[in-house]
Amino acid sequence: MITRLNTLLPHALAILGLLVLSVIYCKPALNGKILSQSDNAQWQAMSREAMQFKQTHGVTPLWTTSAFGGMPTYQIAMETPYTFTGYIPAILTFGLPKPIDVLFLSALCFYLLCIVLGTNSWVGFVGAVAYTYASYSPIIIVTGHETKMLALAYLPGVIAGFVLIVRKKYLLGTGIMALFLTYLVGANHLQITYYFFLVLAVVAIVYTVYCIVQKQYKHLIISGLLTILALVLALGSNALTLWTTYEYSKESTRGGTSELTPLPGTSADKSKGGLDREYAFRWSYGKFETFTMLVPDIYGGSSSGALSNSSETYKKLVSMGVPEPSAQEATKHWNLYWGDQSVLGTSGPVYMGAVICLLALLGLFVIRSWHKWWLIAISVLGILLAWGSNFSVFNYFMFDHFPMYNKFRAPSQALIITQLSFAALAALTLQELISGKLSREELQRKLKWTGMIIAGMLLVIYAASFGARFTNATNDAGNPGGDDVFRSRLTQMFAGNTQAADELMTALYVDRQDLYHNDVLRTVIFTGLAFLLLWLFLKNRFNATWLLAGISLLIVVDLLQVDNRYLNAESFIDENSYSQPFQASEADQQILQDKDPYYRVLNLTASPFEDAMTSYFHKSIGGYHAAKLQLYADLIERQISRNNISVLNMLNTKYVIVPGNDGHPVAQRNPDALGNAWFVKHILWAKDADAEMKALDHLDTKDSVVIDQRYKALIKDNPSFDSTATISLIANNLNEISYNSMASTPQFAVFSEVYYEQGWHAFIDEQPAPYCRVDYALRGMQVPAGKHTITFRFEPSSYYTGIKLSVSSYIAMLLLLAGSVVMNVGMNKMNKGKPKSV
């Protein structure tokens, strides 16, 4: 018993240290404060309708009308009837509040990976800190990319499970891999999941080569089969999410393909079933910008970064007569970034840590394990992928030929792969240094090489500053750069005074240069101190304990110092203050007086198709989502953005919010909105989608409807319009919409509901009835004479069948995990006292 406690104690202390660090870093969360996350606010606005429905009816609806005219709710907020899958994450994180929970979870999973790779507990602590507190993690947390951070947290745990399989801990490794992969996939960030499979492929290739060289063919086959079993269980446990997402993707801008011929002058460079190439490769990391992994702010840091009162920009603002409090507030959100992502902006750089970079580089020379080779391979892979369009010969090939890769954007995210590999390399390097298995003379020589390489890098980075302009104006394509846009904003701020704007831009360039030089000096200090610690250790000036203590302190200070530039105490606000973004304007209040809740709103005071805040109060024509329905995106591009009133009418756009003369939003009522459903006099048949869309240019949507001729078989007779006929909405319960109709002759009805055939079924008097796509994006159907009840029900089989598959696979995964743990404990007792295999 005492021996077992002595074995567990170092791990308990290391895990406790990781827990304490996450609590200290995000201490305001324990005081009831929450993060002010811009993207999370958008999500709250989009999901409010669904959450209110759940409060009333006890279940989450599968369809929402709050954004883009209507879309599946599970693409905004996936909820299932079963909740037991949340128990394990809650146990692992002790029920701590956000973001303490995800930081600790990330550190815990990477700690597991380090231990599985063969490090001791203290080195595992160092590796976990290196992975979790690389700058990208706090940056995505503060911006509200919660699913991405969750996926990052579970990723090391999956790799740990695979490594256990490789080490012949077959059942335990399979159980752990299946468990963490279940939650990684369940985070529903498909791009991070895709990167995981790329990493797994690289590791598998390296491991296969290793086994062939070692002639371990049986072990290779067993490992491969168990890895497949873990994948099947994890993917099966997420059948609900994967199936519904796949089904939706075929109809969305991420996976679907527009039926329309591209407009003249627009990009036709859209891959089949994927994104437009130009759109997909936005946020490509610059090649020289990759040095931010070593020196964080050489490109300014954030597009909305903070400057001190000693900055040239602050001094210039004050000298221009701007009050000091206003100048301080302005310089808290100044455009400091000037890299390749300048026009779009960025929340901050990917900084791995100066000490971590030094250790990872040293690891190339000192690590003897075969793990080094796959870690090097994925390091390079992550960097090449992140360069995106800046390394087009590689990335365009990936985009055009790799399955599903054309559905993802923002290639800079690929640096999470390098974030994992650098942290693992650093941990393995420390373990080699303290193991005593390499001669100190040899290690000193290799440390010298590493020091010279790092010094050379820093010299190149510093020298490059003297040729830099610290600006990103007009880009190579002749389009306005980020600084052009920022200068325009400054000109407006100073009422058209271009001289004042130019003077502020000049001051900004000086501040960017200072940030550059200051961070180079900062990296010199941290790498110098780390080099000194390593050198003195190799000279026997102190033991491994003092080395690890010193290195740990340097890494924690280094990373948290940079992290605090992006996620700090000011990022937290009182929960009561969080509702401020959702305060109803006078225009909102005016619209909400309408007793009929089933209408739509177009808000022109914001970018309507990039902003979800309108959805908090209304059923919006616009919204914010990375994967809109393709047919609705086409309608936005070809009709709504051109202010086609007839199309807005058919979408039942009853109110338009516009800027008033005093700058405050004003609600304008549209008296011609066509309501929820109506009968038309005429049907126009279009030969294809282009003709259907073209007809909308001048179509009177009140009297006529245009339909693609592919649906002709669904409509038996032309409508015989009855002026006395009526059709009205009874109820819209999101998952079910009901109408009453009365007519003396057969009619054709148009419903102001977005067409989505993957789950919507129509019924007339509870008998199945066909319906079709009309006016390119709506639903229509023939209605027989007489009095009838028409019902649309959203019943996607992918959801209901997916639930059954998910539950059964999850239970099987838990049984495997529990059985493997029991067997592993039993095997350990049996093997007690026997020599351990390497």
Short mmCIF file of N, CA and C in Angstrom, two decimals, residues 299-373:
data_model
loop_
_atom_site.label_atom_id
_atom_site.label_comp_id
_atom_site.label_asym_id
_atom_site.label_seq_id
_atom_site.Cartn_x
_atom_site.Cartn_y
_atom_site.Cartn_z
N TYR A 299 4.87 40.80 -35.48
CA TYR A 299 3.89 41.37 -36.41
C TYR A 299 2.79 42.14 -35.67
N GLY A 300 3.11 42.61 -34.49
CA GLY A 300 2.19 43.49 -33.78
C GLY A 300 1.27 42.80 -32.80
N GLY A 301 1.03 41.51 -32.99
CA GLY A 301 0.14 40.80 -32.08
C GLY A 301 -1.28 40.74 -32.60
N SER A 302 -2.15 41.56 -32.05
CA SER A 302 -3.57 41.50 -32.36
C SER A 302 -4.00 42.68 -33.22
N SER A 303 -5.07 42.47 -34.00
CA SER A 303 -5.66 43.57 -34.77
C SER A 303 -6.43 44.52 -33.87
N SER A 304 -6.60 44.13 -32.62
CA SER A 304 -7.25 44.99 -31.65
C SER A 304 -6.47 44.91 -30.34
N GLY A 305 -5.17 45.25 -30.45
CA GLY A 305 -4.28 45.12 -29.31
C GLY A 305 -4.23 46.37 -28.45
N ALA A 306 -3.53 46.26 -27.35
CA ALA A 306 -3.45 47.36 -26.38
C ALA A 306 -2.07 48.00 -26.41
N LEU A 307 -2.05 49.33 -26.34
CA LEU A 307 -0.81 50.11 -26.24
C LEU A 307 -0.76 50.80 -24.88
N SER A 308 0.42 51.03 -24.39
CA SER A 308 0.58 51.70 -23.10
C SER A 308 0.53 53.22 -23.27
N ASN A 309 0.51 53.90 -22.14
CA ASN A 309 0.50 55.38 -22.17
C ASN A 309 1.83 55.95 -22.62
N SER A 310 2.85 55.13 -22.71
CA SER A 310 4.15 55.61 -23.19
C SER A 310 4.31 55.43 -24.69
N SER A 311 3.28 54.89 -25.35
CA SER A 311 3.36 54.65 -26.79
C SER A 311 3.28 55.97 -27.56
N GLU A 312 3.83 55.96 -28.77
CA GLU A 312 3.78 57.14 -29.63
C GLU A 312 2.36 57.46 -30.04
N THR A 313 1.55 56.42 -30.23
CA THR A 313 0.16 56.64 -30.63
C THR A 313 -0.60 57.39 -29.54
N TYR A 314 -0.43 56.96 -28.30
CA TYR A 314 -1.11 57.63 -27.18
C TYR A 314 -0.66 59.09 -27.09
N LYS A 315 0.63 59.30 -27.17
CA LYS A 315 1.15 60.68 -27.08
C LYS A 315 0.60 61.54 -28.22
N LYS A 316 0.52 60.96 -29.42
CA LYS A 316 0.00 61.71 -30.57
C LYS A 316 -1.47 62.05 -30.38
N LEU A 317 -2.26 61.11 -29.88
CA LEU A 317 -3.68 61.38 -29.65
C LEU A 317 -3.86 62.52 -28.65
N VAL A 318 -3.10 62.48 -27.56
CA VAL A 318 -3.20 63.53 -26.55
C VAL A 318 -2.78 64.87 -27.12
N SER A 319 -1.71 64.89 -27.92
CA SER A 319 -1.24 66.15 -28.52
C SER A 319 -2.25 66.73 -29.50
N MET A 320 -3.12 65.88 -30.03
CA MET A 320 -4.17 66.34 -30.96
C MET A 320 -5.40 66.83 -30.22
N GLY A 321 -5.35 66.81 -28.90
CA GLY A 321 -6.47 67.32 -28.13
C GLY A 321 -7.45 66.28 -27.66
N VAL A 322 -7.14 65.02 -27.90
CA VAL A 322 -8.02 63.94 -27.41
C VAL A 322 -7.84 63.82 -25.90
N PRO A 323 -8.91 63.87 -25.13
CA PRO A 323 -8.78 63.73 -23.66
C PRO A 323 -8.05 62.44 -23.29
N GLU A 324 -7.28 62.50 -22.23
CA GLU A 324 -6.46 61.34 -21.84
C GLU A 324 -7.29 60.08 -21.61
N PRO A 325 -8.44 60.15 -20.91
CA PRO A 325 -9.24 58.93 -20.75
C PRO A 325 -9.68 58.34 -22.09
N SER A 326 -10.06 59.21 -23.03
CA SER A 326 -10.48 58.73 -24.36
C SER A 326 -9.30 58.13 -25.11
N ALA A 327 -8.13 58.75 -24.97
CA ALA A 327 -6.93 58.22 -25.64
C ALA A 327 -6.56 56.86 -25.05
N GLN A 328 -6.67 56.72 -23.72
CA GLN A 328 -6.37 55.44 -23.09
C GLN A 328 -7.33 54.35 -23.57
N GLU A 329 -8.61 54.70 -23.66
CA GLU A 329 -9.60 53.74 -24.09
C GLU A 329 -9.38 53.34 -25.56
N ALA A 330 -9.05 54.33 -26.39
CA ALA A 330 -8.83 54.06 -27.81
C ALA A 330 -7.65 53.12 -28.03
N THR A 331 -6.57 53.37 -27.31
CA THR A 331 -5.35 52.58 -27.52
C THR A 331 -5.41 51.20 -26.87
N LYS A 332 -6.53 50.90 -26.21
CA LYS A 332 -6.73 49.53 -25.72
C LYS A 332 -7.17 48.60 -26.84
N HIS A 333 -7.63 49.19 -27.94
CA HIS A 333 -8.15 48.40 -29.05
C HIS A 333 -7.63 48.99 -30.36
N TRP A 334 -6.32 48.98 -30.52
CA TRP A 334 -5.68 49.62 -31.68
C TRP A 334 -5.21 48.56 -32.67
N ASN A 335 -5.15 48.92 -33.92
CA ASN A 335 -4.77 47.96 -34.96
C ASN A 335 -3.25 47.78 -35.00
N LEU A 336 -2.75 46.85 -34.19
CA LEU A 336 -1.31 46.65 -34.09
C LEU A 336 -0.78 45.63 -35.11
N TYR A 337 -1.64 44.74 -35.56
CA TYR A 337 -1.20 43.65 -36.43
C TYR A 337 -0.96 44.14 -37.86
N TRP A 338 0.12 43.67 -38.48
CA TRP A 338 0.41 44.09 -39.85
C TRP A 338 0.93 42.94 -40.72
N GLY A 339 0.57 41.71 -40.36
CA GLY A 339 1.03 40.55 -41.10
C GLY A 339 0.15 40.22 -42.28
N ASP A 340 0.30 39.00 -42.80
CA ASP A 340 -0.39 38.57 -44.01
C ASP A 340 -1.90 38.47 -43.84
N GLN A 341 -2.37 38.38 -42.59
CA GLN A 341 -3.81 38.28 -42.35
C GLN A 341 -4.42 39.64 -42.03
N SER A 342 -3.74 40.70 -42.44
CA SER A 342 -4.07 42.04 -41.97
C SER A 342 -5.46 42.52 -42.35
N VAL A 343 -5.87 42.28 -43.60
CA VAL A 343 -7.17 42.79 -44.05
C VAL A 343 -8.30 42.20 -43.21
N LEU A 344 -8.20 40.91 -42.92
CA LEU A 344 -9.24 40.22 -42.16
C LEU A 344 -9.07 40.41 -40.67
N GLY A 345 -7.82 40.59 -40.25
CA GLY A 345 -7.54 40.78 -38.84
C GLY A 345 -7.31 39.46 -38.12
N THR A 346 -6.68 39.54 -36.97
CA THR A 346 -6.40 38.36 -36.17
C THR A 346 -6.46 38.74 -34.70
N SER A 347 -6.78 37.77 -33.87
CA SER A 347 -6.88 38.01 -32.44
C SER A 347 -5.55 37.89 -31.72
N GLY A 348 -4.53 37.39 -32.42
CA GLY A 348 -3.22 37.26 -31.79
C GLY A 348 -2.37 36.22 -32.49
N PRO A 349 -1.08 36.17 -32.16
CA PRO A 349 -0.16 35.25 -32.82
C PRO A 349 -0.16 33.87 -32.18
N VAL A 350 0.40 32.92 -32.89
CA VAL A 350 0.63 31.58 -32.33
C VAL A 350 2.03 31.57 -31.73
N TYR A 351 2.10 31.62 -30.41
CA TYR A 351 3.38 31.67 -29.69
C TYR A 351 3.54 30.38 -28.90
N MET A 352 4.58 29.63 -29.21
CA MET A 352 4.81 28.35 -28.53
C MET A 352 5.61 28.52 -27.24
N GLY A 353 6.35 29.61 -27.12
CA GLY A 353 7.20 29.82 -25.96
C GLY A 353 8.66 29.76 -26.34
N ALA A 354 9.42 30.74 -25.91
CA ALA A 354 10.84 30.79 -26.24
C ALA A 354 11.58 29.58 -25.68
N VAL A 355 11.31 29.24 -24.43
CA VAL A 355 11.99 28.11 -23.79
C VAL A 355 11.58 26.80 -24.46
N ILE A 356 10.30 26.68 -24.80
CA ILE A 356 9.81 25.46 -25.46
C ILE A 356 10.47 25.29 -26.82
N CYS A 357 10.60 26.38 -27.57
CA CYS A 357 11.25 26.29 -28.88
C CYS A 357 12.71 25.84 -28.74
N LEU A 358 13.39 26.37 -27.72
CA LEU A 358 14.78 25.98 -27.46
C LEU A 358 14.86 24.48 -27.16
N LEU A 359 13.98 23.98 -26.29
CA LEU A 359 14.00 22.57 -25.91
C LEU A 359 13.60 21.67 -27.08
N ALA A 360 12.60 22.11 -27.85
CA ALA A 360 12.16 21.30 -29.00
C ALA A 360 13.29 21.17 -30.02
N LEU A 361 14.00 22.27 -30.26
CA LEU A 361 15.12 22.23 -31.19
C LEU A 361 16.24 21.33 -30.67
N LEU A 362 16.53 21.43 -29.39
CA LEU A 362 17.55 20.56 -28.78
C LEU A 362 17.14 19.10 -28.90
N GLY A 363 15.82 18.85 -28.83
CA GLY A 363 15.33 17.48 -28.92
C GLY A 363 15.65 16.81 -30.24
N LEU A 364 15.80 17.58 -31.30
CA LEU A 364 16.14 17.00 -32.59
C LEU A 364 17.50 16.29 -32.54
N PHE A 365 18.35 16.74 -31.61
CA PHE A 365 19.69 16.17 -31.50
C PHE A 365 19.81 15.11 -30.41
N VAL A 366 18.95 15.19 -29.38
CA VAL A 366 19.19 14.32 -28.22
C VAL A 366 18.15 13.22 -28.01
N ILE A 367 16.94 13.36 -28.55
CA ILE A 367 15.91 12.34 -28.33
C ILE A 367 16.26 11.09 -29.14
N ARG A 368 16.22 9.95 -28.48
CA ARG A 368 16.58 8.69 -29.12
C ARG A 368 15.36 7.85 -29.48
N SER A 369 14.20 8.15 -28.92
CA SER A 369 12.99 7.37 -29.16
C SER A 369 12.51 7.56 -30.60
N TRP A 370 11.85 6.49 -31.13
CA TRP A 370 11.26 6.59 -32.47
C TRP A 370 10.15 7.64 -32.53
N HIS A 371 9.61 8.02 -31.36
CA HIS A 371 8.56 9.05 -31.33
C HIS A 371 9.05 10.37 -31.92
N LYS A 372 10.35 10.59 -31.86
CA LYS A 372 10.90 11.84 -32.39
C LYS A 372 10.52 12.04 -33.85
N TRP A 373 10.51 10.96 -34.60
CA TRP A 373 10.33 11.11 -36.05
C TRP A 373 8.92 11.52 -36.42
#
